[in-house]
Amino acid sequence: MEKRIKKLSLNFRKLLKEASAQSASLGYELYLVGGVVRDLLLKKSVFDLDLVVEGDAIELVRHLKRDYNKHHTFGTATVYFDEHKIDFATARLESYSHPGALPRVKPAPLADDLKRRDFTINAMAISLNKGSYGQLIDLYSGLSDLKKGVVRFLHNNSFTDDPTRILRAIRFEQRFKFRIEKNTLNHMEAAISNGAILSVNPHRLRDELILLLKEPKPYRYIKRVNKLVGFSFLSPKSRKALIVDYELIRRVQTALSFYKKKFRKHRKIDDWVVYLAAIILSKSAGKIEEFIHCFGLRKSERLRILSIKKNISKIKLLNRQLKPASLYRIMEPLSFESLIFFYAYYPQKMIRKNIIYFMDKLATVTLKIRGKDLIKLGIAPSRLYSEVMGKTLNAKIDKSLKSKRDEISEARKIIRRLKTK
Ligand code: ATP
């Protein structure tokens, strides 16, 4: 395994050596654990690290000499360097008072820390201790499962203890093109039939669902969740099952790939918001609001998802040749996530052409004139001020104004018109 650690960047290796030496001087034991070990074994590049300390993680990080950017919360300390993040956690044992509850936690040896993990492929560790540095610790045959391409839980109560593992199992199965081992799948299906998913705090489900939707090309993942679990957990109070339109999800995936290829320099977007909107689209706006509230989505996420639902009919207006200023007026208030969604939703050539024209040519248009230019024209900052700016921008788009002089002369005309109204 030392060979694998050597594949890490020089900075990572330096940090691990330093942490290892400090850990020894404090009488602790230190290990690399979880998904990082899995990814090193799969020869995938590793960006962030998870370390487990048999000892006090916060104390260990406090002793790291170099001037790292450090933070800590309950039993976990994080060190940031370059764009990497390294988590140091105190090895711990978890127990569940009832299915789906948050676990009770207490410090424990590494073996107990590995025992609380989700799947054998995520329950391996690499020693960072003198004498065994680089050695693989594999108590649950994770390496053999990794070679076989199997997602296997550690014990029969795994999914009832923490039903978010149902979504995690699907994520790893689909990401690595593995299969969920038979007994694991049987227990997973039993937990699903017993409604385990509804016993989890919706915020934890949300986090796992977002991770799943953030995977590259999540169409397959969504299909699998829908087959095994169904998405009705997003709207638990509703009596009607949530029907997912696979064709729409597939078109969303194609539209997102197209956007990234064609508009490389344009805005960064949250793909998962577009997928989530497509999944939940068949629900009423009221039910979607309920879901957003219950799952604790942020305000900006809420606005983008609701705007997709609410503007879907309005977008039919785009099925004809429109002046640039009209296009601008319809599309400017919409997020790019909404526009990509509508591009996927409406196959009509004209609608798609208009959306692309807006994203490519109009969304980036800005005025050359500033507030001080309007002040020179006798307009002090007021409501009129933003009206003049808005109308000048529309005129710039409509008449393809190029120079600042053109904009000033247009603003002058607009002011005159507004004053004589
Ligand atoms: P990814 O590559 O998507 O980041 P990961 O395996 O690193 O996957 P994380 O969510 O970062 O996943 O979790 C790190 C590790 O913590 C996992 O590999 C696993 O050992 C453990 N873990 C995370 N979530 C759970 C859970 N719900 N139940 C048990 N163990 C978990």
GROMACS .gro file of C-alpha atoms and ligand atoms in nm:
model
  452
    1MET     CA    1   0.000   0.000   0.000
    2GLU     CA    2   0.292   0.234   0.056
    3LYS     CA    3   0.319   0.239  -0.323
    4ARG     CA    4  -0.033   0.384  -0.338
    5ILE     CA    5   0.045   0.653  -0.080
    6LYS     CA    6   0.342   0.752  -0.296
    7LYS     CA    7   0.091   0.836  -0.569
    8LEU     CA    8  -0.043   1.120  -0.352
    9SER     CA    9   0.095   1.467  -0.421
   10LEU     CA   10   0.412   1.575  -0.244
   11ASN     CA   11   0.214   1.816  -0.022
   12PHE     CA   12  -0.022   1.542   0.088
   13ARG     CA   13   0.267   1.308   0.167
   14LYS     CA   14   0.448   1.577   0.365
   15LEU     CA   15   0.136   1.643   0.569
   16LEU     CA   16   0.082   1.271   0.636
   17LYS     CA   17   0.444   1.227   0.750
   18GLU     CA   18   0.417   1.523   0.982
   19ALA     CA   19   0.082   1.410   1.122
   20SER     CA   20   0.223   1.061   1.169
   21ALA     CA   21   0.524   1.191   1.366
   22GLN     CA   22   0.308   1.416   1.584
   23SER     CA   23   0.060   1.137   1.644
   24ALA     CA   24   0.342   0.909   1.763
   25SER     CA   25   0.480   1.177   1.994
   26LEU     CA   26   0.134   1.213   2.153
   27GLY     CA   27   0.103   0.836   2.190
   28TYR     CA   28  -0.180   0.816   1.934
   29GLU     CA   29  -0.235   0.592   1.631
   30LEU     CA   30  -0.328   0.742   1.296
   31TYR     CA   31  -0.500   0.594   0.989
   32LEU     CA   32  -0.625   0.694   0.649
   33VAL     CA   33  -0.982   0.560   0.620
   34GLY     CA   34  -1.297   0.514   0.416
   35GLY     CA   35  -1.360   0.629   0.061
   36VAL     CA   36  -1.004   0.758   0.021
   37VAL     CA   37  -0.861   0.409   0.076
   38ARG     CA   38  -1.116   0.267  -0.170
   39ASP     CA   39  -1.022   0.527  -0.432
   40LEU     CA   40  -0.647   0.473  -0.383
   41LEU     CA   41  -0.702   0.100  -0.438
   42LEU     CA   42  -0.908   0.177  -0.749
   43LYS     CA   43  -0.619   0.399  -0.867
   44LYS     CA   44  -0.850   0.699  -0.881
   45SER     CA   45  -0.717   1.045  -0.805
   46VAL     CA   46  -0.780   1.159  -0.450
   47PHE     CA   47  -0.861   1.517  -0.365
   48ASP     CA   48  -0.958   1.525   0.002
   49LEU     CA   49  -0.841   1.296   0.279
   50ASP     CA   50  -1.016   1.138   0.578
   51LEU     CA   51  -0.796   1.044   0.875
   52VAL     CA   52  -0.895   0.868   1.192
   53VAL     CA   53  -0.701   0.910   1.516
   54GLU     CA   54  -0.699   0.670   1.805
   55GLY     CA   55  -0.662   0.963   2.038
   56ASP     CA   56  -0.776   1.325   2.036
   57ALA     CA   57  -0.801   1.448   1.674
   58ILE     CA   58  -0.825   1.813   1.772
   59GLU     CA   59  -0.520   1.788   1.997
   60LEU     CA   60  -0.324   1.625   1.714
   61VAL     CA   61  -0.411   1.899   1.466
   62ARG     CA   62  -0.323   2.162   1.726
   63HIS     CA   63   0.026   2.005   1.739
   64LEU     CA   64   0.084   2.022   1.362
   65LYS     CA   65   0.373   2.264   1.327
   66ARG     CA   66   0.311   2.422   0.994
   67ASP     CA   67   0.087   2.716   0.966
   68TYR     CA   68  -0.213   2.537   0.816
   69ASN     CA   69  -0.558   2.682   0.791
   70LYS     CA   70  -0.734   2.480   1.064
   71HIS     CA   71  -1.089   2.450   1.192
   72HIS     CA   72  -1.257   2.219   1.435
   73THR     CA   73  -1.600   2.107   1.555
   74PHE     CA   74  -1.709   1.820   1.782
   75GLY     CA   75  -1.426   1.567   1.769
   76THR     CA   76  -1.326   1.654   1.410
   77ALA     CA   77  -1.053   1.891   1.297
   78THR     CA   78  -1.006   2.002   0.938
   79VAL     CA   79  -0.689   2.126   0.774
   80TYR     CA   80  -0.706   2.312   0.444
   81PHE     CA   81  -0.419   2.358   0.203
   82ASP     CA   82  -0.416   2.450  -0.164
   83GLU     CA   83  -0.771   2.347  -0.249
   84HIS     CA   84  -0.756   2.026  -0.049
   85LYS     CA   85  -0.938   1.942   0.270
   86ILE     CA   86  -0.810   1.693   0.527
   87ASP     CA   87  -1.043   1.575   0.801
   88PHE     CA   88  -0.901   1.433   1.123
   89ALA     CA   89  -1.164   1.252   1.332
   90THR     CA   90  -1.136   1.081   1.666
   91ALA     CA   91  -1.203   0.707   1.616
   92ARG     CA   92  -1.555   0.646   1.744
   93LEU     CA   93  -1.824   0.392   1.811
   94GLU     CA   94  -2.183   0.466   1.714
   95SER     CA   95  -2.507   0.319   1.843
   96TYR     CA   96  -2.866   0.387   1.737
   97SER     CA   97  -3.147   0.431   1.989
   98HIS     CA   98  -3.407   0.361   1.718
   99PRO     CA   99  -3.404   0.311   1.339
  100GLY     CA  100  -3.315   0.627   1.151
  101ALA     CA  101  -3.215   0.817   1.469
  102LEU     CA  102  -2.893   1.016   1.485
  103PRO     CA  103  -2.624   0.790   1.632
  104ARG     CA  104  -2.489   0.816   1.987
  105VAL     CA  105  -2.114   0.849   1.966
  106LYS     CA  106  -1.818   0.769   2.193
  107PRO     CA  107  -1.439   0.737   2.139
  108ALA     CA  108  -1.325   0.385   2.048
  109PRO     CA  109  -1.047   0.186   1.880
  110LEU     CA  110  -1.011   0.185   1.501
  111ALA     CA  111  -1.183  -0.155   1.469
  112ASP     CA  112  -1.503  -0.007   1.616
  113ASP     CA  113  -1.477   0.296   1.393
  114LEU     CA  114  -1.459   0.071   1.087
  115LYS     CA  115  -1.751  -0.137   1.213
  116ARG     CA  116  -1.988   0.163   1.204
  117ARG     CA  117  -1.925   0.223   0.834
  118ASP     CA  118  -2.165   0.162   0.549
  119PHE     CA  119  -2.006  -0.090   0.310
  120THR     CA  120  -1.703  -0.319   0.312
  121ILE     CA  121  -1.541  -0.122   0.027
  122ASN     CA  122  -1.563   0.191   0.248
  123ALA     CA  123  -1.447   0.020   0.568
  124MET     CA  124  -1.076  -0.019   0.500
  125ALA     CA  125  -0.790   0.178   0.652
  126ILE     CA  126  -0.422   0.237   0.585
  127SER     CA  127  -0.188   0.264   0.881
  128LEU     CA  128   0.016   0.582   0.909
  129ASN     CA  129   0.206   0.454   1.211
  130LYS     CA  130   0.576   0.383   1.240
  131GLY     CA  131   0.654   0.017   1.182
  132SER     CA  132   0.335  -0.043   0.979
  133TYR     CA  133   0.325   0.275   0.765
  134GLY     CA  134   0.129   0.207   0.447
  135GLN     CA  135  -0.016  -0.126   0.558
  136LEU     CA  136  -0.377  -0.202   0.456
  137ILE     CA  137  -0.620  -0.285   0.738
  138ASP     CA  138  -0.907  -0.480   0.588
  139LEU     CA  139  -1.127  -0.638   0.857
  140TYR     CA  140  -1.431  -0.700   0.633
  141SER     CA  141  -1.283  -0.826   0.303
  142GLY     CA  142  -1.331  -0.488   0.140
  143LEU     CA  143  -1.043  -0.548  -0.099
  144SER     CA  144  -1.195  -0.874  -0.222
  145ASP     CA  145  -1.535  -0.702  -0.271
  146LEU     CA  146  -1.364  -0.419  -0.454
  147LYS     CA  147  -1.202  -0.671  -0.689
  148LYS     CA  148  -1.533  -0.853  -0.738
  149GLY     CA  149  -1.722  -0.527  -0.791
  150VAL     CA  150  -1.960  -0.577  -0.502
  151VAL     CA  151  -2.136  -0.335  -0.264
  152ARG     CA  152  -2.189  -0.528   0.060
  153PHE     CA  153  -2.310  -0.403   0.398
  154LEU     CA  154  -2.134  -0.491   0.725
  155HIS     CA  155  -2.433  -0.627   0.917
  156ASN     CA  156  -2.801  -0.705   0.871
  157ASN     CA  157  -2.930  -0.396   1.055
  158SER     CA  158  -2.728  -0.156   0.844
  159PHE     CA  159  -3.017  -0.012   0.641
  160THR     CA  160  -3.260   0.012   0.931
  161ASP     CA  161  -2.995   0.183   1.148
  162ASP     CA  162  -2.932   0.438   0.877
  163PRO     CA  163  -3.163   0.429   0.574
  164THR     CA  164  -2.960   0.699   0.394
  165ARG     CA  165  -2.729   0.406   0.316
  166ILE     CA  166  -2.996   0.291   0.067
  167LEU     CA  167  -2.918   0.593  -0.150
  168ARG     CA  168  -2.545   0.550  -0.085
  169ALA     CA  169  -2.554   0.186  -0.198
  170ILE     CA  170  -2.717   0.292  -0.524
  171ARG     CA  171  -2.464   0.573  -0.568
  172PHE     CA  172  -2.162   0.343  -0.535
  173GLU     CA  173  -2.324   0.065  -0.738
  174GLN     CA  174  -2.388   0.301  -1.026
  175ARG     CA  175  -2.067   0.503  -0.999
  176PHE     CA  176  -1.836   0.203  -1.015
  177LYS     CA  177  -2.075  -0.014  -1.220
  178PHE     CA  178  -2.071  -0.264  -0.930
  179ARG     CA  179  -2.359  -0.481  -0.813
  180ILE     CA  180  -2.527  -0.480  -0.474
  181GLU     CA  181  -2.456  -0.817  -0.314
  182LYS     CA  182  -2.764  -1.043  -0.286
  183ASN     CA  183  -2.810  -1.053   0.091
  184THR     CA  184  -2.743  -0.678   0.110
  185LEU     CA  185  -3.003  -0.617  -0.160
  186ASN     CA  186  -3.258  -0.838   0.018
  187HIS     CA  187  -3.215  -0.645   0.342
  188MET     CA  188  -3.226  -0.319   0.154
  189GLU     CA  189  -3.554  -0.411  -0.014
  190ALA     CA  190  -3.699  -0.525   0.319
  191ALA     CA  191  -3.601  -0.193   0.481
  192ILE     CA  192  -3.761  -0.006   0.190
  193SER     CA  193  -4.086  -0.206   0.219
  194ASN     CA  194  -4.093  -0.132   0.591
  195GLY     CA  195  -4.085   0.241   0.516
  196ALA     CA  196  -3.735   0.289   0.662
  197ILE     CA  197  -3.667   0.583   0.436
  198LEU     CA  198  -3.948   0.781   0.599
  199SER     CA  199  -3.788   0.745   0.942
  200VAL     CA  200  -3.482   0.952   0.849
  201ASN     CA  201  -3.441   1.320   0.907
  202PRO     CA  202  -3.528   1.469   0.563
  203HIS     CA  203  -3.221   1.694   0.576
  204ARG     CA  204  -2.994   1.387   0.577
  205LEU     CA  205  -3.190   1.236   0.288
  206ARG     CA  206  -3.159   1.565   0.101
  207ASP     CA  207  -2.780   1.565   0.143
  208GLU     CA  208  -2.751   1.209   0.008
  209LEU     CA  209  -2.993   1.278  -0.276
  210ILE     CA  210  -2.798   1.589  -0.379
  211LEU     CA  211  -2.473   1.388  -0.379
  212LEU     CA  212  -2.640   1.133  -0.603
  213LEU     CA  213  -2.770   1.400  -0.841
  214LYS     CA  214  -2.426   1.561  -0.853
  215GLU     CA  215  -2.269   1.247  -0.998
  216PRO     CA  216  -2.176   1.285  -1.365
  217LYS     CA  217  -2.469   1.169  -1.584
  218PRO     CA  218  -2.708   1.066  -1.305
  219TYR     CA  219  -2.983   0.935  -1.538
  220ARG     CA  220  -2.897   0.572  -1.453
  221TYR     CA  221  -2.885   0.652  -1.082
  222ILE     CA  222  -3.227   0.820  -1.089
  223LYS     CA  223  -3.377   0.524  -1.273
  224ARG     CA  224  -3.234   0.285  -1.017
  225VAL     CA  225  -3.361   0.489  -0.718
  226ASN     CA  226  -3.700   0.507  -0.881
  227LYS     CA  227  -3.709   0.130  -0.938
  228LEU     CA  228  -3.585   0.029  -0.594
  229VAL     CA  229  -3.718   0.303  -0.367
  230GLY     CA  230  -3.948   0.531  -0.567
  231PHE     CA  231  -3.938   0.908  -0.519
  232SER     CA  232  -4.259   0.933  -0.318
  233PHE     CA  233  -4.045   1.001  -0.009
  234LEU     CA  234  -4.004   1.353  -0.150
  235SER     CA  235  -4.374   1.411  -0.096
  236PRO     CA  236  -4.462   1.181   0.196
  237LYS     CA  237  -4.798   1.342   0.278
  238SER     CA  238  -4.927   1.296  -0.074
  239ARG     CA  239  -5.148   0.997  -0.151
  240LYS     CA  240  -5.055   0.995  -0.518
  241ALA     CA  241  -4.731   0.817  -0.615
  242LEU     CA  242  -4.467   1.038  -0.770
  243ILE     CA  243  -4.426   0.938  -1.134
  244VAL     CA  244  -4.087   1.016  -1.281
  245ASP     CA  245  -4.067   1.100  -1.650
  246TYR     CA  246  -3.752   0.913  -1.759
  247GLU     CA  247  -3.763   1.066  -2.104
  248LEU     CA  248  -3.749   1.414  -1.950
  249ILE     CA  249  -3.458   1.315  -1.722
  250ARG     CA  250  -3.270   1.183  -2.023
  251ARG     CA  251  -3.335   1.506  -2.213
  252VAL     CA  252  -3.220   1.711  -1.912
  253GLN     CA  253  -2.896   1.513  -1.909
  254THR     CA  254  -2.843   1.573  -2.282
  255ALA     CA  255  -2.925   1.944  -2.246
  256LEU     CA  256  -2.678   1.985  -1.958
  257SER     CA  257  -2.399   1.815  -2.154
  258PHE     CA  258  -2.478   2.032  -2.454
  259TYR     CA  259  -2.471   2.347  -2.238
  260LYS     CA  260  -2.132   2.261  -2.095
  261LYS     CA  261  -1.984   2.184  -2.434
  262LYS     CA  262  -2.125   2.486  -2.611
  263PHE     CA  263  -2.113   2.746  -2.334
  264ARG     CA  264  -1.790   2.663  -2.162
  265LYS     CA  265  -1.721   3.016  -2.049
  266HIS     CA  266  -2.071   3.089  -1.927
  267ARG     CA  267  -2.212   3.079  -1.577
  268LYS     CA  268  -2.155   2.794  -1.339
  269ILE     CA  269  -2.482   2.613  -1.275
  270ASP     CA  270  -2.613   2.359  -1.027
  271ASP     CA  271  -2.699   2.056  -1.241
  272TRP     CA  272  -2.866   1.881  -0.949
  273VAL     CA  273  -3.129   2.157  -0.924
  274VAL     CA  274  -3.236   2.085  -1.284
  275TYR     CA  275  -3.257   1.710  -1.218
  276LEU     CA  276  -3.448   1.760  -0.894
  277ALA     CA  277  -3.697   1.991  -1.068
  278ALA     CA  278  -3.746   1.728  -1.340
  279ILE     CA  279  -3.804   1.453  -1.082
  280ILE     CA  280  -4.064   1.648  -0.887
  281LEU     CA  281  -4.228   1.830  -1.178
  282SER     CA  282  -4.551   1.627  -1.177
  283LYS     CA  283  -4.636   1.756  -0.827
  284SER     CA  284  -4.839   2.075  -0.780
  285ALA     CA  285  -4.657   2.399  -0.689
  286GLY     CA  286  -4.805   2.369  -0.339
  287LYS     CA  287  -4.668   2.016  -0.292
  288ILE     CA  288  -4.330   2.127  -0.423
  289GLU     CA  289  -4.328   2.413  -0.168
  290GLU     CA  290  -4.408   2.156   0.102
  291PHE     CA  291  -4.116   1.939  -0.009
  292ILE     CA  292  -3.876   2.236  -0.019
  293HIS     CA  293  -3.975   2.338   0.331
  294CYS     CA  294  -3.957   1.988   0.475
  295PHE     CA  295  -3.619   1.911   0.313
  296GLY     CA  296  -3.477   2.249   0.411
  297LEU     CA  297  -3.356   2.366   0.070
  298ARG     CA  298  -3.189   2.707   0.060
  299LYS     CA  299  -3.373   3.015  -0.062
  300SER     CA  300  -3.186   3.032  -0.395
  301GLU     CA  301  -3.254   2.662  -0.459
  302ARG     CA  302  -3.620   2.709  -0.369
  303LEU     CA  303  -3.656   3.002  -0.608
  304ARG     CA  304  -3.497   2.819  -0.899
  305ILE     CA  305  -3.706   2.503  -0.855
  306LEU     CA  306  -4.032   2.693  -0.812
  307SER     CA  307  -3.959   2.920  -1.104
  308ILE     CA  308  -3.926   2.613  -1.327
  309LYS     CA  309  -4.267   2.487  -1.215
  310LYS     CA  310  -4.435   2.827  -1.241
  311ASN     CA  311  -4.297   2.942  -1.577
  312ILE     CA  312  -4.340   2.624  -1.772
  313SER     CA  313  -4.648   2.743  -1.966
  314LYS     CA  314  -4.513   3.092  -2.022
  315ILE     CA  315  -4.223   2.944  -2.216
  316LYS     CA  316  -4.466   2.840  -2.493
  317LEU     CA  317  -4.457   3.210  -2.588
  318LEU     CA  318  -4.107   3.147  -2.716
  319ASN     CA  319  -4.236   2.928  -2.998
  320ARG     CA  320  -4.214   3.211  -3.254
  321GLN     CA  321  -3.976   3.466  -3.390
  322LEU     CA  322  -3.941   3.741  -3.129
  323LYS     CA  323  -3.749   4.065  -3.114
  324PRO     CA  324  -3.436   4.040  -2.901
  325ALA     CA  325  -3.580   4.283  -2.645
  326SER     CA  326  -3.891   4.066  -2.600
  327LEU     CA  327  -3.677   3.758  -2.561
  328TYR     CA  328  -3.470   3.943  -2.309
  329ARG     CA  329  -3.775   4.052  -2.110
  330ILE     CA  330  -3.911   3.696  -2.088
  331MET     CA  331  -3.584   3.521  -2.013
  332GLU     CA  332  -3.379   3.766  -1.812
  333PRO     CA  333  -3.562   3.695  -1.482
  334LEU     CA  334  -3.508   3.320  -1.523
  335SER     CA  335  -3.207   3.128  -1.392
  336PHE     CA  336  -2.987   2.937  -1.634
  337GLU     CA  337  -3.100   2.620  -1.457
  338SER     CA  338  -3.458   2.706  -1.562
  339LEU     CA  339  -3.355   2.782  -1.919
  340ILE     CA  340  -3.170   2.453  -1.954
  341PHE     CA  341  -3.470   2.275  -1.809
  342PHE     CA  342  -3.703   2.442  -2.061
  343TYR     CA  343  -3.463   2.360  -2.342
  344ALA     CA  344  -3.491   1.995  -2.239
  345TYR     CA  345  -3.866   2.010  -2.180
  346TYR     CA  346  -3.970   2.169  -2.510
  347PRO     CA  347  -3.850   1.988  -2.823
  348GLN     CA  348  -3.980   2.268  -3.052
  349LYS     CA  349  -3.694   2.401  -3.263
  350MET     CA  350  -3.801   2.766  -3.230
  351ILE     CA  351  -3.816   2.756  -2.849
  352ARG     CA  352  -3.473   2.595  -2.834
  353LYS     CA  353  -3.327   2.841  -3.083
  354ASN     CA  354  -3.459   3.135  -2.876
  355ILE     CA  355  -3.318   2.992  -2.553
  356ILE     CA  356  -2.975   2.941  -2.709
  357TYR     CA  357  -2.981   3.288  -2.861
  358PHE     CA  358  -3.058   3.438  -2.521
  359MET     CA  359  -2.791   3.241  -2.335
  360ASP     CA  360  -2.529   3.295  -2.603
  361LYS     CA  361  -2.589   3.652  -2.715
  362LEU     CA  362  -2.825   3.840  -2.485
  363ALA     CA  363  -2.752   3.724  -2.130
  364THR     CA  364  -2.409   3.883  -2.137
  365VAL     CA  365  -2.510   4.224  -2.273
  366THR     CA  366  -2.437   4.507  -2.028
  367LEU     CA  367  -2.455   4.884  -2.055
  368LYS     CA  368  -2.148   5.098  -2.101
  369ILE     CA  369  -2.314   5.396  -1.934
  370ARG     CA  370  -2.305   5.421  -1.556
  371GLY     CA  371  -2.499   5.614  -1.291
  372LYS     CA  372  -2.273   5.915  -1.323
  373ASP     CA  373  -2.365   5.945  -1.694
  374LEU     CA  374  -2.734   5.964  -1.600
  375ILE     CA  375  -2.657   6.225  -1.333
  376LYS     CA  376  -2.496   6.433  -1.609
  377LEU     CA  377  -2.825   6.399  -1.800
  378GLY     CA  378  -3.009   6.538  -1.498
  379ILE     CA  379  -3.140   6.213  -1.348
  380ALA     CA  380  -3.057   6.168  -0.980
  381PRO     CA  381  -3.067   5.814  -0.832
  382SER     CA  382  -3.439   5.739  -0.798
  383ARG     CA  383  -3.701   5.498  -0.930
  384LEU     CA  384  -3.680   5.674  -1.266
  385TYR     CA  385  -3.308   5.600  -1.268
  386SER     CA  386  -3.349   5.222  -1.277
  387GLU     CA  387  -3.635   5.257  -1.527
  388VAL     CA  388  -3.409   5.455  -1.761
  389MET     CA  389  -3.131   5.200  -1.722
  390GLY     CA  390  -3.370   4.910  -1.790
  391LYS     CA  391  -3.522   5.076  -2.098
  392THR     CA  392  -3.179   5.172  -2.231
  393LEU     CA  393  -3.064   4.812  -2.197
  394ASN     CA  394  -3.374   4.697  -2.389
  395ALA     CA  395  -3.304   4.955  -2.660
  396LYS     CA  396  -2.940   4.846  -2.677
  397ILE     CA  397  -3.051   4.487  -2.734
  398ASP     CA  398  -3.325   4.577  -2.981
  399LYS     CA  399  -3.125   4.822  -3.189
  400SER     CA  400  -2.784   4.655  -3.141
  401LEU     CA  401  -2.632   4.977  -3.003
  402LYS     CA  402  -2.256   4.955  -3.000
  403SER     CA  403  -2.099   5.269  -2.854
  404LYS     CA  404  -2.141   5.454  -2.527
  405ARG     CA  405  -2.247   5.760  -2.729
  406ASP     CA  406  -2.536   5.562  -2.881
  407GLU     CA  407  -2.644   5.456  -2.532
  408ILE     CA  408  -2.634   5.815  -2.401
  409SER     CA  409  -2.839   5.946  -2.690
  410GLU     CA  410  -3.092   5.663  -2.640
  411ALA     CA  411  -3.108   5.735  -2.263
  412ARG     CA  412  -3.169   6.102  -2.341
  413LYS     CA  413  -3.469   6.013  -2.563
  414ILE     CA  414  -3.606   5.777  -2.298
  415ILE     CA  415  -3.579   6.045  -2.027
  416ARG     CA  416  -3.759   6.295  -2.249
  417ARG     CA  417  -4.039   6.044  -2.315
  418LEU     CA  418  -4.073   5.955  -1.948
  419LYS     CA  419  -4.084   6.321  -1.842
  420THR     CA  420  -4.358   6.412  -2.089
  421LYS     CA  421  -4.575   6.118  -1.981
  422ATP     P1  422  -1.734   1.004  -0.215
  422ATP     O1  423  -1.630   0.943  -0.305
  422ATP     O2  424  -1.867   1.019  -0.281
  422ATP     O3  425  -1.690   1.123  -0.138
  422ATP     P2  426  -1.701   0.862   0.032
  422ATP     O4  427  -1.702   0.713   0.052
  422ATP     O5  428  -1.572   0.931   0.053
  422ATP     O6  429  -1.762   0.887  -0.110
  422ATP     P3  430  -1.826   1.030   0.229
  422ATP     O7  431  -1.971   1.065   0.234
  422ATP     O8  432  -1.726   1.136   0.210
  422ATP     O9  433  -1.815   0.916   0.120
  422ATP    O10  434  -1.792   0.950   0.361
  422ATP     C1  435  -1.662   0.910   0.395
  422ATP     C2  436  -1.669   0.775   0.463
  422ATP    O11  437  -1.750   0.782   0.580
  422ATP     C3  438  -1.731   0.664   0.379
  422ATP    O12  439  -1.637   0.606   0.292
  422ATP     C4  440  -1.781   0.568   0.484
  422ATP    O13  441  -1.675   0.490   0.536
  422ATP     C5  442  -1.826   0.662   0.595
  422ATP     N1  443  -1.969   0.697   0.584
  422ATP     C6  444  -2.025   0.803   0.524
  422ATP     N2  445  -2.158   0.802   0.536
  422ATP     C7  446  -2.189   0.693   0.606
  422ATP     C8  447  -2.311   0.636   0.653
  422ATP     N3  448  -2.428   0.693   0.627
  422ATP     N4  449  -2.303   0.522   0.726
  422ATP     C9  450  -2.184   0.464   0.753
  422ATP     N5  451  -2.066   0.512   0.711
  422ATP    C10  452  -2.067   0.625   0.639
   0.00000   0.00000   0.00000
